[in-house]
Short mmCIF file of C-alpha atoms and ligand atoms in Angstrom, two decimals:
data_model
loop_
_atom_site.label_atom_id
_atom_site.label_comp_id
_atom_site.label_asym_id
_atom_site.label_seq_id
_atom_site.Cartn_x
_atom_site.Cartn_y
_atom_site.Cartn_z
CA MET A 1276 0.00 0.00 0.00
CA SER A 1277 1.37 3.41 -0.97
CA ARG A 1278 1.80 6.03 1.75
CA ALA A 1279 -1.47 7.78 2.53
CA PRO A 1280 -1.64 10.86 0.28
CA GLN A 1281 -2.93 14.25 1.41
CA ILE A 1282 -4.29 17.28 -0.38
CA PRO A 1283 -1.43 19.83 -0.49
CA ALA A 1284 -2.05 23.24 1.12
CA GLY A 1285 -1.46 24.96 -2.24
CA GLU A 1286 -4.29 22.98 -3.81
CA LEU A 1287 -6.65 23.97 -0.97
CA ALA A 1288 -5.73 27.63 -1.51
CA ARG A 1289 -6.36 27.28 -5.26
CA ARG A 1290 -9.82 25.81 -4.56
CA ARG A 1291 -10.70 28.81 -2.41
CA GLN A 1292 -9.39 31.18 -5.08
CA ARG A 1293 -11.43 29.47 -7.78
CA LEU A 1294 -14.55 29.69 -5.63
CA MET A 1295 -13.96 33.39 -4.96
CA ARG A 1296 -13.48 34.01 -8.67
CA ALA A 1297 -16.71 32.15 -9.45
CA ALA A 1298 -18.72 34.07 -6.84
CA GLY A 1299 -17.22 37.45 -7.78
CA GLY A 1300 -15.21 40.07 -5.91
CA ASP A 1301 -18.27 41.60 -4.25
CA ALA A 1302 -19.50 38.41 -2.58
CA LEU A 1303 -19.10 37.11 0.94
CA ILE A 1304 -19.02 33.32 0.98
CA VAL A 1305 -20.05 31.51 4.15
CA ILE A 1306 -19.39 27.76 4.42
CA PRO A 1307 -20.59 26.00 7.57
CA GLY A 1308 -18.89 22.80 8.70
CA ALA A 1309 -20.85 19.92 10.18
CA VAL A 1310 -21.98 19.98 13.79
CA GLU A 1311 -22.02 17.05 16.16
CA THR A 1312 -25.29 15.15 16.41
CA THR A 1313 -26.42 13.60 19.67
CA ARG A 1314 -27.26 9.93 19.49
CA ASN A 1315 -28.48 9.67 23.06
CA ARG A 1316 -27.68 11.46 26.31
CA ASP A 1317 -23.96 12.27 26.07
CA VAL A 1318 -23.14 9.97 23.15
CA GLU A 1319 -22.67 11.47 19.70
CA TYR A 1320 -22.92 9.89 16.24
CA PRO A 1321 -19.49 9.48 14.66
CA PHE A 1322 -18.54 12.88 13.30
CA ARG A 1323 -18.17 13.32 9.54
CA GLN A 1324 -17.16 16.73 8.21
CA ASN A 1325 -19.38 18.39 5.63
CA SER A 1326 -17.88 17.71 2.18
CA ASP A 1327 -18.03 21.29 0.84
CA PHE A 1328 -16.32 22.52 3.99
CA LEU A 1329 -13.73 19.74 3.91
CA TYR A 1330 -13.00 20.45 0.24
CA LEU A 1331 -12.15 24.07 0.99
CA THR A 1332 -10.44 23.75 4.38
CA ASP A 1333 -9.28 20.19 5.16
CA PHE A 1334 -10.33 21.08 8.72
CA GLU A 1335 -11.94 18.09 10.40
CA GLU A 1336 -13.24 19.57 13.67
CA PRO A 1337 -16.96 20.07 14.28
CA ASP A 1338 -18.74 23.42 14.73
CA ALA A 1339 -16.46 25.44 12.44
CA ILE A 1340 -17.52 28.02 9.86
CA ALA A 1341 -15.29 29.24 7.02
CA VAL A 1342 -15.75 32.65 5.42
CA LEU A 1343 -14.19 33.82 2.18
CA ALA A 1344 -14.09 37.57 1.68
CA PRO A 1345 -12.54 38.33 -1.74
CA GLY A 1346 -10.29 41.38 -1.68
CA ARG A 1347 -10.41 41.84 2.12
CA GLU A 1348 -7.17 43.55 3.07
CA ALA A 1349 -6.90 41.92 6.48
CA GLY A 1350 -7.12 38.48 4.82
CA GLU A 1351 -9.57 36.71 2.54
CA TYR A 1352 -9.80 33.36 4.33
CA ILE A 1353 -11.33 33.55 7.80
CA LEU A 1354 -11.92 30.46 9.89
CA PHE A 1355 -14.20 30.42 12.93
CA CYS A 1356 -13.52 27.40 15.11
CA ARG A 1357 -13.83 26.12 18.66
CA ASP A 1358 -11.54 27.94 21.04
CA ARG A 1359 -8.84 26.11 22.98
CA ASP A 1360 -10.26 24.80 26.27
CA PRO A 1361 -8.14 22.58 28.54
CA LYS A 1362 -11.18 21.17 30.32
CA MET A 1363 -13.10 20.29 27.16
CA GLU A 1364 -9.96 19.02 25.46
CA THR A 1365 -9.41 16.69 28.42
CA TRP A 1366 -12.86 15.22 27.86
CA THR A 1367 -13.35 15.26 24.09
CA GLY A 1368 -9.98 15.73 22.43
CA ARG A 1369 -7.58 18.28 21.04
CA ARG A 1370 -8.65 21.45 19.29
CA ALA A 1371 -6.62 23.51 16.85
CA GLY A 1372 -8.07 26.76 18.18
CA PRO A 1373 -7.80 29.98 16.17
CA GLU A 1374 -4.01 29.96 16.42
CA GLY A 1375 -3.75 26.44 15.07
CA ALA A 1376 -6.23 27.33 12.33
CA MET A 1377 -3.83 30.02 11.12
CA GLU A 1378 -0.60 28.12 11.69
CA ARG A 1379 -1.62 24.72 10.42
CA PHE A 1380 -4.64 25.25 8.20
CA GLY A 1381 -3.65 28.33 6.25
CA ALA A 1382 -6.37 30.67 7.53
CA ASP A 1383 -5.47 34.36 7.12
CA CYS A 1384 -7.40 35.15 10.31
CA ALA A 1385 -9.23 32.93 12.76
CA PHE A 1386 -11.61 33.59 15.65
CA PRO A 1387 -13.46 31.55 18.25
CA VAL A 1388 -16.71 30.42 16.69
CA ASP A 1389 -18.55 31.71 19.78
CA ASP A 1390 -17.68 35.24 18.63
CA ILE A 1391 -19.13 34.88 15.15
CA ASP A 1392 -22.38 36.77 15.88
CA GLU A 1393 -20.31 39.87 16.68
CA ILE A 1394 -17.93 39.56 13.73
CA LEU A 1395 -19.90 38.21 10.79
CA PRO A 1396 -22.29 41.17 10.30
CA GLY A 1397 -19.26 43.45 9.89
CA LEU A 1398 -17.90 41.17 7.16
CA LEU A 1399 -21.25 41.35 5.36
CA GLU A 1400 -21.33 45.14 5.30
CA ASN A 1401 -20.88 46.66 1.85
CA ARG A 1402 -20.87 43.31 0.09
CA ARG A 1403 -23.32 42.97 -2.74
CA GLU A 1404 -23.83 39.20 -2.57
CA LEU A 1405 -24.13 36.60 0.15
CA CYS A 1406 -23.17 33.14 -1.06
CA ALA A 1407 -24.08 30.30 1.30
CA PRO A 1408 -25.75 26.87 1.28
CA PHE A 1409 -29.28 28.28 1.64
CA GLY A 1410 -31.97 25.74 2.36
CA ARG A 1411 -29.65 23.00 3.55
CA ASP A 1412 -30.12 23.51 7.27
CA GLU A 1413 -32.99 25.50 8.73
CA GLY A 1414 -31.04 26.52 11.83
CA PHE A 1415 -28.15 27.87 9.78
CA ASP A 1416 -30.52 29.73 7.44
CA ARG A 1417 -31.93 31.48 10.52
CA ARG A 1418 -28.44 32.48 11.64
CA LEU A 1419 -27.65 33.88 8.18
CA PHE A 1420 -30.81 35.96 8.21
CA GLY A 1421 -30.08 37.11 11.76
CA TRP A 1422 -26.66 38.42 10.61
CA LEU A 1423 -28.29 40.12 7.64
CA GLN A 1424 -30.82 41.78 9.95
CA GLN A 1425 -27.99 43.21 12.00
CA VAL A 1426 -26.43 44.73 8.87
CA ARG A 1427 -29.82 46.14 7.90
CA ARG A 1428 -30.17 47.83 11.30
CA ARG A 1429 -26.71 49.35 10.96
CA ALA A 1430 -27.53 50.47 7.42
CA ALA A 1431 -30.47 52.45 8.74
CA ARG A 1432 -28.10 54.42 10.96
CA SER A 1433 -24.83 54.53 9.07
CA GLY A 1434 -25.54 54.05 5.40
CA VAL A 1435 -23.55 50.82 4.94
CA ARG A 1436 -24.71 48.71 2.00
CA VAL A 1437 -26.68 45.54 2.71
CA PRO A 1438 -26.14 42.45 0.52
CA HIS A 1439 -29.06 42.22 -1.87
CA GLU A 1440 -28.09 39.23 -4.00
CA PHE A 1441 -28.12 35.70 -2.73
CA ALA A 1442 -26.36 32.80 -4.39
CA ALA A 1443 -26.35 29.10 -3.57
CA LEU A 1444 -22.87 27.97 -2.56
CA GLU A 1445 -23.52 24.73 -4.43
CA HIS A 1446 -24.03 26.62 -7.68
CA HIS A 1447 -20.52 28.06 -7.53
CA LEU A 1448 -18.75 25.12 -5.90
CA HIS A 1449 -20.14 21.86 -7.16
CA GLU A 1450 -19.04 22.26 -10.75
CA GLN A 1451 -15.51 22.68 -9.38
CA ARG A 1452 -15.85 19.58 -7.17
CA LEU A 1453 -16.97 17.52 -10.16
CA PHE A 1454 -13.58 17.80 -11.84
CA LYS A 1455 -10.90 15.95 -9.89
CA LYS A 1456 -7.36 17.31 -10.06
CA ALA A 1457 -4.28 15.10 -9.80
CA PRO A 1458 -4.01 15.21 -5.96
CA GLU A 1459 -7.66 14.16 -5.66
CA LEU A 1460 -7.19 11.27 -8.05
CA LYS A 1461 -4.30 10.14 -5.83
CA MET A 1462 -6.63 10.19 -2.81
CA MET A 1463 -9.25 8.22 -4.72
CA ARG A 1464 -6.71 5.66 -5.98
CA HIS A 1465 -5.62 5.16 -2.38
CA ALA A 1466 -9.20 4.62 -1.17
CA ALA A 1467 -9.82 2.29 -4.13
CA ALA A 1468 -6.74 0.22 -3.27
CA ILE A 1469 -7.84 -0.23 0.34
CA SER A 1470 -11.37 -1.18 -0.70
CA THR A 1471 -9.94 -3.62 -3.22
CA GLY A 1472 -7.99 -5.24 -0.39
CA ALA A 1473 -11.17 -5.40 1.69
CA HIS A 1474 -13.09 -7.20 -1.05
CA ARG A 1475 -10.24 -9.65 -1.52
CA ARG A 1476 -10.17 -10.28 2.21
CA ALA A 1477 -13.92 -10.94 2.21
CA MET A 1478 -13.60 -13.38 -0.71
CA GLN A 1479 -10.81 -15.21 1.08
CA ALA A 1480 -12.60 -15.38 4.42
CA CYS A 1481 -16.03 -16.35 3.13
CA ARG A 1482 -17.34 -19.87 3.59
CA PRO A 1483 -20.75 -21.47 4.12
CA GLY A 1484 -22.05 -21.12 7.67
CA MET A 1485 -20.51 -17.72 8.28
CA THR A 1486 -22.88 -14.84 8.89
CA GLU A 1487 -23.15 -11.77 6.71
CA TYR A 1488 -21.94 -9.62 9.62
CA GLN A 1489 -18.84 -11.75 10.03
CA VAL A 1490 -17.94 -11.09 6.41
CA ALA A 1491 -18.80 -7.40 6.92
CA ALA A 1492 -16.36 -7.42 9.85
CA GLU A 1493 -13.57 -8.55 7.51
CA ILE A 1494 -14.32 -5.54 5.31
CA THR A 1495 -14.41 -3.14 8.25
CA HIS A 1496 -11.18 -4.60 9.62
CA GLU A 1497 -9.39 -3.84 6.37
CA PHE A 1498 -10.79 -0.28 6.22
CA HIS A 1499 -9.75 0.49 9.79
CA ARG A 1500 -6.37 -1.22 9.46
CA HIS A 1501 -5.52 1.47 6.94
CA GLY A 1502 -6.98 4.35 8.93
CA THR A 1503 -10.06 4.80 6.77
CA GLU A 1504 -13.78 4.68 7.42
CA ALA A 1505 -16.63 3.17 5.46
CA ALA A 1506 -17.89 5.69 2.91
CA TYR A 1507 -21.40 4.23 3.41
CA PRO A 1508 -22.84 1.27 5.32
CA SER A 1509 -21.53 -1.97 3.82
CA ILE A 1510 -24.08 -4.06 1.96
CA VAL A 1511 -23.38 -7.76 2.53
CA GLY A 1512 -26.26 -9.81 1.17
CA GLY A 1513 -26.30 -13.57 0.66
CA GLY A 1514 -28.80 -15.24 -1.71
CA GLU A 1515 -32.04 -13.30 -2.05
CA ASN A 1516 -30.67 -10.53 0.21
CA GLY A 1517 -28.41 -9.63 -2.72
CA CYS A 1518 -31.56 -8.55 -4.58
CA ILE A 1519 -32.31 -5.85 -1.97
CA LEU A 1520 -30.41 -2.90 -3.35
CA HIS A 1521 -29.59 -1.21 -0.03
CA TYR A 1522 -29.58 -4.27 2.23
CA ILE A 1523 -27.59 -3.35 5.33
CA GLU A 1524 -29.05 -5.63 8.01
CA ASN A 1525 -26.23 -8.09 7.29
CA ARG A 1526 -27.64 -10.64 9.77
CA ASP A 1527 -28.24 -13.88 7.91
CA VAL A 1528 -26.23 -17.06 7.71
CA LEU A 1529 -24.51 -17.64 4.35
CA ARG A 1530 -25.52 -20.83 2.59
CA ASP A 1531 -23.53 -23.00 0.25
CA GLY A 1532 -24.89 -22.67 -3.29
CA ASP A 1533 -25.89 -19.01 -2.82
CA LEU A 1534 -24.19 -15.94 -4.19
CA LEU A 1535 -22.97 -13.18 -1.89
CA LEU A 1536 -23.22 -9.58 -3.06
CA ILE A 1537 -20.94 -7.10 -1.28
CA ASP A 1538 -21.17 -3.38 -1.97
CA ALA A 1539 -18.58 -1.70 0.24
CA GLY A 1540 -16.04 1.08 -0.02
CA CYS A 1541 -13.93 3.18 2.30
CA GLU A 1542 -13.22 6.89 2.30
CA HIS A 1543 -9.74 8.31 2.75
CA ARG A 1544 -9.84 11.82 4.26
CA GLY A 1545 -13.34 12.03 2.82
CA TYR A 1546 -12.55 10.68 -0.66
CA ALA A 1547 -14.80 7.73 -1.36
CA SER A 1548 -14.49 4.48 -3.18
CA ASP A 1549 -17.48 2.33 -4.05
CA ILE A 1550 -17.03 -1.29 -5.13
CA THR A 1551 -19.47 -4.13 -5.61
CA ARG A 1552 -18.45 -7.70 -6.15
CA THR A 1553 -20.63 -10.78 -6.26
CA PHE A 1554 -19.19 -14.21 -5.59
CA PRO A 1555 -20.30 -17.73 -4.67
CA VAL A 1556 -20.40 -18.45 -0.94
CA GLY A 1557 -18.94 -21.91 -1.56
CA GLY A 1558 -16.18 -20.72 -3.88
CA ARG A 1559 -17.51 -21.98 -7.27
CA PHE A 1560 -20.17 -20.36 -9.44
CA GLY A 1561 -23.05 -22.74 -10.27
CA GLY A 1562 -24.36 -23.04 -13.84
CA ARG A 1563 -27.09 -20.39 -13.95
CA GLN A 1564 -25.23 -18.13 -11.52
CA ARG A 1565 -22.31 -18.17 -13.87
CA GLU A 1566 -24.52 -17.37 -16.88
CA VAL A 1567 -26.05 -14.36 -15.10
CA TYR A 1568 -22.66 -13.27 -13.83
CA GLU A 1569 -21.10 -13.33 -17.30
CA ILE A 1570 -23.97 -11.26 -18.70
CA VAL A 1571 -23.53 -8.58 -16.04
CA LEU A 1572 -19.77 -8.67 -16.49
CA ASP A 1573 -20.05 -8.21 -20.27
CA ALA A 1574 -22.50 -5.35 -19.74
CA GLN A 1575 -20.19 -3.74 -17.22
CA ARG A 1576 -17.17 -4.00 -19.49
CA ALA A 1577 -19.08 -2.55 -22.42
CA ALA A 1578 -20.36 0.28 -20.21
CA ILE A 1579 -16.83 1.04 -18.96
CA ASP A 1580 -15.69 1.18 -22.58
CA ALA A 1581 -18.24 3.93 -23.15
CA VAL A 1582 -16.58 6.10 -20.50
CA ARG A 1583 -14.46 8.49 -22.54
CA PRO A 1584 -14.33 12.19 -23.31
CA GLY A 1585 -16.96 13.31 -25.75
CA HIS A 1586 -19.36 10.53 -24.84
CA HIS A 1587 -22.38 11.58 -22.83
CA TRP A 1588 -23.18 10.78 -19.22
CA ASN A 1589 -25.95 8.50 -20.35
CA ASP A 1590 -23.93 6.43 -22.83
CA PRO A 1591 -22.58 3.85 -20.33
CA HIS A 1592 -26.13 3.37 -19.03
CA ASP A 1593 -27.57 2.90 -22.52
CA VAL A 1594 -24.85 0.40 -23.37
CA ALA A 1595 -25.46 -1.53 -20.14
CA VAL A 1596 -29.21 -1.60 -20.74
CA ARG A 1597 -28.71 -3.03 -24.24
CA GLU A 1598 -26.33 -5.75 -23.03
CA LEU A 1599 -28.46 -6.69 -20.04
CA THR A 1600 -31.63 -6.83 -22.11
CA ARG A 1601 -29.89 -9.04 -24.67
CA GLY A 1602 -28.74 -11.23 -21.76
CA LEU A 1603 -32.24 -11.45 -20.30
CA ARG A 1604 -33.41 -12.69 -23.69
CA ASP A 1605 -30.60 -15.26 -23.82
CA LEU A 1606 -31.59 -16.45 -20.35
CA GLY A 1607 -35.16 -16.95 -21.56
CA VAL A 1608 -36.52 -14.32 -19.17
CA LEU A 1609 -37.60 -11.92 -21.94
CA GLU A 1610 -38.87 -12.65 -25.42
CA GLY A 1611 -39.10 -10.34 -28.39
CA GLU A 1612 -37.21 -7.93 -30.55
CA LEU A 1613 -34.27 -6.25 -28.74
CA ASP A 1614 -35.04 -2.62 -29.62
CA ALA A 1615 -38.68 -3.04 -28.68
CA LEU A 1616 -37.77 -4.64 -25.34
CA ILE A 1617 -35.44 -1.72 -24.59
CA GLU A 1618 -38.04 0.82 -25.72
CA ASP A 1619 -40.63 -0.80 -23.41
CA GLU A 1620 -38.11 -0.98 -20.55
CA ALA A 1621 -38.85 -4.68 -20.22
CA TYR A 1622 -35.58 -5.05 -18.29
CA ARG A 1623 -36.81 -2.83 -15.41
CA PRO A 1624 -38.06 -5.58 -13.06
CA PHE A 1625 -34.53 -7.05 -13.14
CA PHE A 1626 -32.41 -3.89 -13.47
CA MET A 1627 -34.17 -1.04 -11.72
CA HIS A 1628 -31.36 1.41 -10.97
CA ARG A 1629 -29.06 3.52 -13.07
CA THR A 1630 -25.63 2.36 -14.12
CA GLY A 1631 -23.65 4.83 -12.01
CA HIS A 1632 -23.19 8.13 -10.28
CA TRP A 1633 -20.47 10.72 -9.77
CA LEU A 1634 -17.96 9.75 -7.09
CA GLY A 1635 -15.79 12.02 -4.96
CA LEU A 1636 -16.00 13.44 -1.46
CA ASP A 1637 -19.57 12.16 -1.39
CA VAL A 1638 -20.20 8.65 -2.52
CA HIS A 1639 -23.06 9.95 -4.65
CA ASP A 1640 -21.03 13.01 -5.49
CA VAL A 1641 -22.13 16.48 -6.49
CA GLY A 1642 -22.27 17.76 -10.05
CA ASP A 1643 -25.04 18.10 -12.62
CA TYR A 1644 -25.84 15.15 -14.85
CA ARG A 1645 -27.59 17.33 -17.40
CA VAL A 1646 -26.58 20.69 -18.77
CA GLY A 1647 -29.13 22.79 -20.65
CA GLY A 1648 -31.60 19.93 -20.38
CA VAL A 1649 -29.40 17.33 -22.09
CA TRP A 1650 -27.07 14.67 -20.68
CA ARG A 1651 -23.69 16.31 -20.22
CA GLN A 1652 -20.54 15.26 -22.03
CA LEU A 1653 -17.88 13.32 -20.16
CA GLU A 1654 -14.65 15.26 -19.63
CA PRO A 1655 -11.26 14.41 -18.13
CA GLY A 1656 -11.24 14.62 -14.34
CA MET A 1657 -14.78 13.37 -13.83
CA VAL A 1658 -15.02 10.18 -11.75
CA MET A 1659 -18.03 7.92 -11.85
CA THR A 1660 -19.10 4.42 -10.90
CA VAL A 1661 -20.16 1.80 -13.42
CA GLU A 1662 -22.43 -0.68 -11.69
CA PRO A 1663 -24.92 -2.65 -13.74
CA GLY A 1664 -26.74 -5.55 -12.13
CA LEU A 1665 -29.42 -8.17 -12.57
CA TYR A 1666 -31.69 -9.15 -9.71
CA PHE A 1667 -34.10 -12.07 -9.60
CA GLY A 1668 -35.71 -11.31 -6.26
CA PRO A 1669 -39.06 -12.37 -4.81
CA TYR A 1670 -41.05 -9.58 -6.47
CA CYS A 1671 -40.42 -10.37 -10.14
CA GLU A 1672 -41.69 -13.12 -12.39
CA THR A 1673 -38.74 -15.27 -13.13
CA PRO A 1674 -37.83 -18.89 -13.95
CA GLU A 1675 -37.44 -20.89 -10.76
CA ASP A 1676 -33.79 -21.75 -11.38
CA LEU A 1677 -32.87 -18.03 -11.41
CA ARG A 1678 -34.73 -17.11 -8.25
CA GLY A 1679 -32.55 -15.63 -5.53
CA ILE A 1680 -29.75 -14.69 -7.89
CA GLY A 1681 -28.64 -11.07 -7.50
CA VAL A 1682 -25.51 -9.85 -9.25
CA ARG A 1683 -24.03 -6.37 -9.33
CA ILE A 1684 -20.50 -5.48 -10.41
CA GLU A 1685 -19.28 -1.99 -9.62
CA ASP A 1686 -16.02 -0.22 -10.38
CA ASP A 1687 -14.82 3.35 -9.99
CA VAL A 1688 -13.81 4.93 -13.28
CA ALA A 1689 -12.03 8.22 -13.95
CA VAL A 1690 -12.39 9.92 -17.31
CA THR A 1691 -8.92 10.61 -18.74
CA ARG A 1692 -7.76 12.64 -21.75
CA ASP A 1693 -7.91 9.67 -24.08
CA GLY A 1694 -10.33 7.29 -22.39
CA HIS A 1695 -10.60 6.15 -18.80
CA GLU A 1696 -8.78 4.70 -15.83
CA VAL A 1697 -10.46 2.04 -13.72
CA LEU A 1698 -9.37 2.94 -10.19
CA THR A 1699 -10.58 -0.42 -8.86
CA GLU A 1700 -9.05 -2.54 -11.63
CA ALA A 1701 -7.12 -4.73 -9.17
CA CYS A 1702 -10.27 -6.08 -7.50
CA PRO A 1703 -10.90 -9.65 -8.77
CA LYS A 1704 -13.77 -9.60 -11.23
CA THR A 1705 -13.69 -12.46 -13.73
CA VAL A 1706 -15.14 -15.81 -12.70
CA GLU A 1707 -11.64 -17.27 -12.84
CA ALA A 1708 -10.03 -14.48 -10.77
CA ILE A 1709 -12.73 -14.66 -8.11
CA GLU A 1710 -12.62 -18.44 -7.84
CA ALA A 1711 -8.81 -18.35 -7.64
CA CYS A 1712 -8.89 -15.69 -4.91
CA MET A 1713 -11.41 -17.73 -2.92
CA ALA A 1714 -9.38 -20.92 -3.42
CA ASP A 1715 -6.32 -19.11 -2.02
CA GLY A 1716 -8.36 -18.18 1.05
CA ALA A 1717 -9.58 -21.76 1.50
CA ALA A 1718 -6.02 -23.12 1.12
CA GLY A 1719 -4.82 -20.68 3.79
CA ARG A 1720 -7.40 -22.09 6.23
CA ARG A 1721 -6.35 -25.70 5.70
N1 LIG B 3070 -22.90 2.04 -2.58
C1 LIG B 3070 -23.96 2.80 -3.06
C2 LIG B 3070 -24.03 2.76 -4.51
O1 LIG B 3070 -23.45 1.90 -5.12
O2 LIG B 3070 -24.59 3.62 -5.13
MN1 MN B 3071 -22.31 3.16 -6.42
MN1 MN B 3072 -21.87 0.73 -4.36
#
């Protein structure tokens, strides 16, 4: 495993500059970080920083608010954060404090977040635009409007200008986040490598009689061993559970003869990976399982081939739909002319989701899929998943010998200048590679 990469400070500064340029020199940009959420009494949910905030600051403490004030002489990047507090730090951990925010996180100025109500209205004065994530959090919207009210009151007495244009932070920022620069691709390759190791570990550990949560524990072990967290709850579904798209109960016993579908990925400093592999609990694909698997694999490969600059967002999906529909006909599940079956969406009971999504700091990452009403073109730096599947669950009419088979294969794919890079290429995917990986695991147990 390569050393864990980080986003260099210069890149963070360039992100803030790009955002300020997009919002304009007369804007004040306010970016709230995530706050801690109580689970019960004095226990909190694990803290995860807000992705927009993390992207611009790399600051992982709760309760912080970043402000960008283009052209401000005393400094454009202002970070409000928790103040140092020996008593609280004894109980809940270290804090950078305003000094640390300046020394270690590149803030031009920093203040205790408890002082923000006194300071923020002054920063808003004489700005034309307020740019913030309006409508994301009701409590924060109220605070924004409270600060605006204070400026309005001062304006009545002193003639300062009150911001009168309001822009969604997402509008200016998410297009930037969609295009991954080289340091981000390094982060994503790192996350992909760890997740690949986790899937291998699961394949090698799996055997009939284990529970889904025991296999999930192998995945979690590998994530944590490398200092990462799950980017989303792991889906570990044996047999028919593999046909439940977001199955996260992970409670059942794995049976010989069933397939196991695992959709799991870690995040490294927020950067997500998202891999699905499907493999036989007992180590060998049975006849019909193998047929279904090969159809999904062919569809996935064809869809990945369609990931290249100039193609449209929808092309990999259309390719996958064609291949899966052809496969459903070959399996005897559908009958009729291929184009008509696609037109009628006859595949929908067996393939009911889309073929992918943007991937980045959020597992379902930000960025528009359509521009001007049409599917956008793929461009270098975009990263997406390619994840076709076929599911023969209890709610669809299906031949008996296919029932309970659920297969999804998911890789993370970056658009490059002349095609694509599969970040998760090393994760076993062919029938032969999976069976060999599982056989290695079984040999190690003997
Ligand atoms: N892991 C969630 C998804 O594949 O979209
Ligand atoms: Mn996905
Ligand atoms: Mn997934």
